[in-house]
Tab-separated table of C-alpha atoms in Angstrom:
chain	number	residue	atom	x	y	z
A	1	MET	CA	-3.642	-48.288	-36.509
A	2	THR	CA	-4.533	-44.735	-36.604
A	3	ASN	CA	-7.444	-43.386	-37.965
A	4	LYS	CA	-7.197	-41.157	-40.329
A	5	LYS	CA	-9.996	-39.143	-39.730
A	6	ASP	CA	-8.537	-38.381	-35.939
A	7	ILE	CA	-5.582	-37.141	-37.288
A	8	PRO	CA	-6.251	-33.247	-37.122
A	9	ASN	CA	-5.689	-30.695	-40.265
A	10	ASN	CA	-2.996	-28.320	-39.677
A	11	PRO	CA	-3.507	-24.852	-39.150
A	12	SER	CA	-2.949	-22.908	-41.733
A	13	LEU	CA	-3.376	-18.893	-40.294
A	14	PHE	CA	-1.519	-17.120	-37.407
A	15	ILE	CA	-2.401	-13.324	-37.124
A	16	SER	CA	-0.396	-11.210	-34.694
A	17	SER	CA	0.084	-7.294	-33.454
A	18	PRO	CA	1.032	-5.124	-30.579
A	19	PHE	CA	-1.674	-4.178	-28.243
A	20	ARG	CA	-4.276	-2.122	-29.810
A	21	SER	CA	-3.545	-2.298	-33.581
A	22	GLY	CA	-6.240	-3.773	-34.942
A	23	SER	CA	-5.864	-7.283	-34.835
A	24	ALA	CA	-8.685	-8.427	-33.376
A	25	LEU	CA	-11.035	-6.328	-35.857
A	26	LEU	CA	-8.817	-8.270	-38.979
A	27	SER	CA	-9.084	-11.731	-37.172
A	28	ARG	CA	-13.024	-10.958	-37.027
A	29	THR	CA	-13.420	-9.848	-40.145
A	30	LEU	CA	-11.671	-13.061	-41.855
A	31	ASN	CA	-13.494	-15.191	-39.887
A	32	ALA	CA	-16.548	-13.835	-41.289
A	33	HIS	CA	-15.481	-15.550	-44.888
A	34	SER	CA	-16.772	-19.284	-45.153
A	35	GLN	CA	-13.660	-20.545	-45.489
A	36	ILE	CA	-12.357	-18.813	-42.471
A	37	ALA	CA	-12.406	-20.274	-38.622
A	38	LEU	CA	-10.289	-18.334	-36.550
A	39	LEU	CA	-9.939	-17.814	-32.437
A	40	ASN	CA	-9.194	-15.136	-31.357
A	41	ASP	CA	-6.585	-14.486	-28.575
A	42	ASP	CA	-8.081	-17.766	-26.924
A	43	ILE	CA	-5.565	-20.748	-26.739
A	44	LYS	CA	-2.408	-18.131	-27.357
A	45	TYR	CA	-0.310	-21.414	-27.620
A	46	PHE	CA	3.242	-19.072	-27.798
A	47	ARG	CA	2.600	-17.549	-25.196
A	48	PHE	CA	0.975	-20.024	-22.684
A	49	ILE	CA	2.461	-24.158	-23.894
A	50	TYR	CA	5.526	-23.276	-26.783
A	51	ASN	CA	8.540	-24.763	-25.078
A	52	ARG	CA	7.329	-24.558	-21.373
A	53	TYR	CA	6.255	-28.701	-21.272
A	54	LEU	CA	9.414	-30.048	-22.048
A	55	PRO	CA	10.935	-33.119	-22.313
A	56	LEU	CA	7.112	-33.584	-24.223
A	57	ARG	CA	6.592	-36.940	-22.712
A	58	GLU	CA	3.021	-38.173	-21.329
A	59	GLY	CA	2.694	-36.577	-17.855
A	60	ASN	CA	3.959	-33.177	-18.802
A	61	ILE	CA	1.626	-33.371	-21.697
A	62	ILE	CA	-1.363	-33.875	-19.342
A	63	LYS	CA	-0.299	-31.174	-16.961
A	64	MET	CA	-0.042	-28.791	-19.830
A	65	LEU	CA	-3.870	-29.933	-21.059
A	66	ASN	CA	-5.031	-29.680	-17.644
A	67	ASP	CA	-3.617	-25.903	-17.094
A	68	ILE	CA	-5.313	-24.860	-20.596
A	69	ALA	CA	-8.402	-26.302	-19.854
A	70	CYS	CA	-7.934	-24.422	-16.615
A	71	ARG	CA	-7.622	-20.875	-18.148
A	72	LEU	CA	-9.826	-21.562	-21.133
A	73	LEU	CA	-12.807	-22.222	-18.785
A	74	LYS	CA	-11.807	-19.501	-16.206
A	75	ARG	CA	-11.082	-16.907	-18.837
A	76	PHE	CA	-13.458	-17.608	-21.560
A	77	ASN	CA	-16.115	-20.700	-20.574
A	78	MET	CA	-14.346	-22.591	-23.236
A	79	LYS	CA	-14.646	-26.505	-22.324
A	80	LEU	CA	-11.550	-28.572	-23.435
A	81	ASP	CA	-12.122	-32.867	-23.287
A	82	VAL	CA	-8.304	-33.710	-22.041
A	83	LYS	CA	-8.454	-36.899	-22.322
A	84	ALA	CA	-10.034	-36.722	-25.939
A	85	CYS	CA	-7.130	-34.448	-27.149
A	86	LEU	CA	-4.463	-36.457	-24.859
A	87	CYS	CA	-5.545	-39.738	-27.275
A	88	THR	CA	-5.586	-37.541	-30.414
A	89	ILE	CA	-1.993	-36.564	-29.555
A	90	GLN	CA	-0.619	-40.068	-28.880
A	91	GLN	CA	-1.712	-40.893	-32.490
A	92	GLN	CA	0.612	-38.738	-33.793
A	93	SER	CA	4.388	-38.422	-33.722
A	94	ILE	CA	4.389	-36.344	-30.116
A	95	ASP	CA	5.750	-32.263	-31.027
A	96	GLU	CA	4.664	-28.848	-30.500
A	97	ALA	CA	2.862	-28.950	-33.907
A	98	SER	CA	0.885	-31.960	-33.040
A	99	ILE	CA	-0.096	-30.487	-30.239
A	100	TYR	CA	-1.281	-26.916	-31.617
A	101	SER	CA	-3.371	-28.723	-34.275
A	102	THR	CA	-4.756	-30.657	-31.705
A	103	LEU	CA	-5.986	-27.806	-29.723
A	104	LEU	CA	-7.072	-25.805	-32.535
A	105	ASN	CA	-8.995	-28.590	-34.180
A	106	TYR	CA	-10.649	-28.811	-31.397
A	107	PHE	CA	-11.998	-25.862	-31.183
A	108	LEU	CA	-12.794	-25.520	-34.986
A	109	GLY	CA	-12.546	-28.688	-36.693
A	110	ASP	CA	-16.235	-29.118	-36.683
A	111	HIS	CA	-15.993	-25.858	-38.946
A	112	GLN	CA	-14.956	-27.925	-41.514
A	113	LYS	CA	-13.477	-24.504	-43.100
A	114	LYS	CA	-10.509	-24.622	-45.379
A	115	LEU	CA	-8.134	-22.216	-43.247
A	116	ILE	CA	-7.795	-22.363	-39.382
A	117	GLY	CA	-6.076	-20.253	-36.799
A	118	GLU	CA	-5.630	-18.387	-34.332
A	119	MET	CA	-4.855	-14.453	-33.793
A	120	GLU	CA	-2.741	-14.178	-30.622
A	121	SER	CA	-1.460	-10.974	-29.885
A	122	ILE	CA	2.281	-9.462	-28.583
A	123	SER	CA	3.392	-12.769	-30.776
A	124	TRP	CA	5.090	-11.999	-34.210
A	125	THR	CA	8.909	-12.990	-33.656
A	126	ASN	CA	7.215	-16.209	-33.368
A	127	ILE	CA	5.504	-16.121	-36.587
A	128	PRO	CA	8.784	-17.764	-38.585
A	129	VAL	CA	7.995	-20.669	-35.718
A	130	PHE	CA	4.585	-21.207	-37.410
A	131	LEU	CA	5.599	-20.952	-40.785
A	132	ASN	CA	7.945	-23.530	-39.808
A	133	MET	CA	5.763	-25.527	-38.114
A	134	TYR	CA	3.075	-25.608	-40.660
A	135	PRO	CA	5.098	-25.082	-44.041
A	136	GLU	CA	2.007	-24.066	-46.079
A	137	ALA	CA	0.712	-21.847	-43.587
A	138	LYS	CA	0.302	-17.856	-43.969
A	139	GLY	CA	1.508	-15.250	-41.580
A	140	LEU	CA	-0.258	-11.368	-40.916
A	141	LEU	CA	1.010	-8.969	-38.947
A	142	ILE	CA	-1.151	-5.684	-38.436
A	143	ILE	CA	0.631	-2.037	-37.842
A	144	ARG	CA	-0.894	1.008	-35.907
A	145	ASP	CA	0.468	4.333	-35.682
A	146	LEU	CA	2.804	4.116	-32.559
A	147	ARG	CA	0.770	7.491	-31.387
A	148	ASP	CA	-2.769	5.859	-31.515
A	149	VAL	CA	-1.457	2.782	-29.542
A	150	VAL	CA	0.074	4.470	-26.745
A	151	VAL	CA	-3.056	6.428	-26.344
A	152	SER	CA	-5.244	3.726	-26.425
A	153	PHE	CA	-3.336	1.236	-24.589
A	154	LYS	CA	-2.692	3.841	-21.614
A	155	LYS	CA	-6.679	4.120	-21.798
A	156	LYS	CA	-7.190	0.429	-21.255
A	157	THR	CA	-4.664	-0.860	-19.270
A	158	ILE	CA	-4.364	-2.131	-15.493
A	159	ALA	CA	-0.439	-1.962	-15.710
A	160	PRO	CA	0.920	0.560	-12.992
A	161	GLY	CA	2.194	3.812	-13.662
A	162	CYS	CA	4.270	4.841	-16.841
A	163	ASP	CA	3.813	1.105	-17.949
A	164	TYR	CA	1.970	1.669	-20.806
A	165	LEU	CA	4.601	2.986	-22.521
A	166	ILE	CA	6.073	-0.352	-22.963
A	167	ALA	CA	3.668	-0.521	-25.868
A	168	LEU	CA	6.157	2.377	-27.759
A	169	PHE	CA	8.634	-0.183	-27.935
A	170	ASN	CA	6.228	-3.377	-28.331
A	171	VAL	CA	5.122	-1.310	-32.140
A	172	ILE	CA	8.462	-0.395	-33.179
A	173	ASP	CA	9.716	-4.347	-32.573
A	174	ALA	CA	7.073	-4.815	-35.024
A	175	MET	CA	7.239	-2.723	-37.012
A	176	ASP	CA	10.877	-3.897	-37.747
A	177	HIS	CA	9.708	-7.591	-38.209
A	178	TYR	CA	6.822	-6.586	-40.242
A	179	LEU	CA	9.908	-5.219	-42.763
A	180	GLU	CA	11.945	-8.226	-41.924
A	181	TYR	CA	9.340	-10.939	-42.727
A	182	GLN	CA	8.580	-9.369	-46.133
A	183	ILE	CA	11.892	-9.903	-47.478
A	184	PHE	CA	12.355	-13.161	-46.142
A	185	PHE	CA	9.218	-14.626	-46.028
A	186	PRO	CA	7.480	-13.379	-48.923
A	187	GLU	CA	5.015	-16.061	-50.093
A	188	CYS	CA	3.402	-17.113	-46.707
A	189	PHE	CA	3.619	-13.646	-44.563
A	190	TYR	CA	1.314	-10.416	-45.211
A	191	GLY	CA	1.418	-7.273	-43.631
A	192	VAL	CA	-1.608	-5.339	-43.097
A	193	ARG	CA	-1.615	-1.330	-42.463
A	194	PHE	CA	-4.580	-0.462	-39.857
A	195	GLU	CA	-4.702	3.083	-41.272
A	196	LEU	CA	-5.637	1.545	-45.172
A	197	LEU	CA	-7.752	-1.582	-43.309
A	198	LYS	CA	-10.125	1.534	-41.737
A	199	GLU	CA	-9.619	4.343	-44.970
A	200	ASN	CA	-11.050	1.213	-47.396
A	201	PRO	CA	-11.573	-2.162	-45.989
A	202	GLU	CA	-12.883	-3.786	-48.851
A	203	ARG	CA	-9.844	-3.025	-51.006
A	204	GLU	CA	-7.922	-4.739	-48.047
A	205	ILE	CA	-9.557	-7.410	-47.332
A	206	THR	CA	-9.627	-8.136	-51.213
A	207	LYS	CA	-6.120	-8.417	-51.089
A	208	ILE	CA	-5.951	-10.580	-48.154
A	209	CYS	CA	-8.411	-12.736	-49.372
A	210	SER	CA	-6.276	-13.160	-52.206
A	211	PHE	CA	-3.001	-13.362	-50.379
A	212	LEU	CA	-4.864	-16.303	-48.991
A	213	GLY	CA	-6.122	-18.288	-52.362
A	214	LEU	CA	-9.172	-17.122	-51.564
A	215	GLU	CA	-12.133	-15.026	-53.354
A	216	TYR	CA	-13.188	-11.958	-51.047
A	217	GLU	CA	-17.024	-12.534	-50.164
A	218	GLU	CA	-19.767	-9.955	-49.635
A	219	GLY	CA	-20.755	-9.177	-46.168
A	220	MET	CA	-17.148	-9.703	-44.603
A	221	ILE	CA	-16.770	-6.351	-43.619
A	222	ASP	CA	-20.082	-5.949	-42.189
A	223	GLU	CA	-20.028	-6.002	-38.759
A	224	GLU	CA	-23.167	-7.727	-37.914
A	225	ASN	CA	-21.287	-10.613	-39.848
A	226	TRP	CA	-18.801	-10.577	-37.002
A	227	THR	CA	-19.195	-13.265	-34.029
A	228	ASP	CA	-16.951	-14.980	-31.517
A	229	TYR	CA	-16.283	-18.081	-30.885
A	230	HIS	CA	-19.453	-18.927	-29.674
A	231	GLY	CA	-21.486	-17.164	-32.060
A	232	ASN	CA	-22.314	-14.265	-30.076
A	233	LYS	CA	-21.778	-10.705	-31.985
A	234	TRP	CA	-18.582	-9.050	-31.697
A	235	LYS	CA	-19.039	-5.145	-31.542
A	236	ASN	CA	-16.331	-3.493	-32.409
A	237	ARG	CA	-16.973	-0.446	-30.915
A	238	GLU	CA	-17.552	-2.108	-27.634
A	239	ILE	CA	-14.003	-3.045	-27.351
A	240	SER	CA	-12.482	0.481	-28.425
A	241	SER	CA	-10.792	2.177	-25.459
A	242	PHE	CA	-13.027	5.299	-26.697
A	243	HIS	CA	-16.321	3.655	-26.578
A	244	GLU	CA	-17.689	6.230	-24.567
A	245	ASP	CA	-16.049	9.113	-26.410
A	246	ALA	CA	-18.166	10.583	-29.658
A	247	ASP	CA	-15.325	10.194	-32.154
A	248	SER	CA	-14.978	6.265	-31.212
A	249	MET	CA	-15.722	5.429	-34.996
A	250	ASN	CA	-13.031	7.286	-36.122
A	251	PRO	CA	-9.796	5.948	-33.990
A	252	VAL	CA	-7.348	7.189	-37.170
A	253	GLY	CA	-5.421	10.334	-35.534
A	254	ARG	CA	-7.432	10.140	-32.225
A	255	TRP	CA	-3.899	10.903	-30.719
A	256	ARG	CA	-3.748	14.804	-31.692
A	257	ARG	CA	-6.781	14.843	-29.304
A	258	LEU	CA	-5.588	13.123	-26.263
A	259	ILE	CA	-1.735	12.939	-26.450
A	260	THR	CA	0.891	15.031	-23.819
A	261	PRO	CA	3.936	16.379	-25.312
A	262	GLU	CA	6.029	13.921	-23.324
A	263	GLU	CA	4.405	10.937	-24.873
A	264	LEU	CA	3.859	12.870	-28.406
A	265	TYR	CA	8.284	13.374	-28.451
A	266	LEU	CA	9.192	9.903	-26.872
A	267	CYS	CA	6.630	8.410	-29.638
A	268	GLU	CA	8.299	10.055	-32.846
A	269	TRP	CA	11.768	9.908	-30.968
A	270	ILE	CA	12.309	6.257	-29.774
A	271	GLY	CA	10.092	5.039	-32.702
A	272	CYS	CA	11.457	7.855	-35.247
A	273	LYS	CA	13.681	4.978	-37.615
A	274	GLN	CA	10.616	3.030	-38.175
A	275	MET	CA	8.156	5.848	-38.506
A	276	LYS	CA	10.250	6.659	-41.477
A	277	ALA	CA	10.238	3.557	-42.838
A	278	PHE	CA	6.555	3.201	-42.797
A	279	ASN	CA	5.743	6.935	-44.045
A	280	MET	CA	4.235	8.580	-41.145
A	281	GLN	CA	4.890	11.771	-40.548
A	282	PHE	CA	6.228	13.911	-37.781
A	283	GLU	CA	4.239	16.541	-35.822
A	284	GLY	CA	5.606	16.950	-33.020
A	285	LYS	CA	7.073	20.702	-32.287
A	286	SER	CA	10.718	21.051	-30.675
A	287	ALA	CA	10.379	19.630	-27.011
A	288	SER	CA	11.409	22.009	-24.419
A	289	GLN	CA	14.208	20.706	-21.802
A	290	GLU	CA	11.444	20.580	-19.367
A	291	VAL	CA	9.627	18.274	-21.635
A	292	ILE	CA	12.563	16.270	-22.751
A	293	ASP	CA	13.331	15.889	-18.958
A	294	ARG	CA	10.000	14.837	-17.926
A	295	ALA	CA	9.786	12.181	-20.578
A	296	ILE	CA	13.395	10.691	-19.798
A	297	GLU	CA	11.999	10.543	-15.974
A	298	MET	CA	9.097	8.855	-17.122
A	299	LEU	CA	11.375	6.259	-18.550
A	300	ASN	CA	13.399	5.803	-15.664
A	301	SER	CA	9.929	4.955	-13.537
A	302	SER	CA	9.901	1.452	-14.030
A	303	GLU	CA	12.382	-1.364	-14.459
A	304	LEU	CA	10.319	-2.768	-17.090
A	305	LEU	CA	10.689	0.942	-18.756
A	306	ARG	CA	14.232	0.957	-17.832
A	307	GLU	CA	15.166	-2.266	-19.584
A	308	ALA	CA	13.363	-1.645	-22.845
A	309	PHE	CA	15.045	2.201	-23.127
A	310	LYS	CA	18.532	0.517	-22.076
A	311	ASN	CA	18.109	-2.017	-24.867
A	312	TRP	CA	16.919	0.683	-27.002
A	313	GLU	CA	20.241	2.806	-26.734
A	314	LYS	CA	22.280	-0.039	-27.712
A	315	THR	CA	20.640	-1.615	-30.536
A	316	GLY	CA	18.018	0.896	-32.013
A	317	LYS	CA	15.277	-1.760	-31.343
A	318	GLY	CA	12.125	-2.255	-29.224
A	319	VAL	CA	10.823	-5.343	-27.702
A	320	GLU	CA	8.243	-7.936	-27.369
A	321	LYS	CA	6.981	-7.549	-24.189
A	322	TYR	CA	3.557	-7.291	-21.810
A	323	PRO	CA	3.618	-4.838	-19.192
A	324	LEU	CA	2.451	-7.657	-16.575
A	325	ASP	CA	3.190	-10.912	-15.893
A	326	PRO	CA	0.253	-12.794	-18.429
A	327	THR	CA	0.755	-16.097	-16.637
A	328	ASP	CA	-0.028	-14.871	-13.730
A	329	PRO	CA	-3.698	-15.871	-12.948
A	330	LYS	CA	-4.193	-12.466	-11.004
A	331	THR	CA	-3.571	-10.502	-14.403
A	332	TRP	CA	-6.669	-12.215	-15.596
A	333	ASP	CA	-9.305	-9.690	-16.124
A	334	LYS	CA	-11.436	-10.208	-18.806
A	335	ASN	CA	-11.156	-5.976	-19.233
A	336	ALA	CA	-7.535	-6.292	-19.184
A	337	MET	CA	-5.351	-6.018	-21.636
A	338	THR	CA	-2.155	-7.804	-20.123
A	339	THR	CA	-2.650	-11.546	-21.402
């Protein structure tokens, strides 16, 4: 007979965002609540596991757990007991939900918190999947000005050439889904704006806590209370693309100092519809033909960008896509924003 205490509690919170959009800041702030425990881009269930080990029988599950254990140990020095997790999974109906629950509870279950979950970047299209897996759960998606995202990702990524511009197509796709989810999942989805979070963190975090059915706690917005899974202090400034710059603590609107004419043209042309929907102000002047030509040349500089551009021309939509293959261990640089 299955021991009830061995069955993990269901995950209750999933956060996503495009790169460089404030999801780590949001998850660390929420993680400072006494009733919330979150991982931050660690398991990445939907990127590395979901639908990759079908059919879900013992041999495939063992391979899955071994692959997870290898990646987590190599990247984050997180040790996974494969045998213990396999035993827990076998005590349940074997499906994606029970496997993800087992993994999250393995790392977070001892915290005895009301809400457990994970932040996984570049995974907003999986918010409905997560909500279907756990009907009582909640999903969050944080959005930032696409111009700030582009200049930040350009500085951080190891992707070659102009491939950093995939971040532009990522943001507009996330913006479209943000608006859709507000309509389709009004009770279990909450959209967060990075600029509002930076403007008045206590006000915005109070709203999010209310959505999650919790009271805001003093100290949540104090950086001294932000830690990673290992309990190490998490310094917001140190993960900034611009932590060595004088204005590193003022990330809103930084793009004005750094963006090129071509990048600004592309952001306000490709993202025109979404910027209007989010009431973002257009600040680019009429671009010269030379700027336009160079911008189009940038979009045609790689297959990655050509495909995203063609898709946008055809549908008006962006994409949810990494610039490099996140399943390739060669991209597992701890400082790289690819996986």
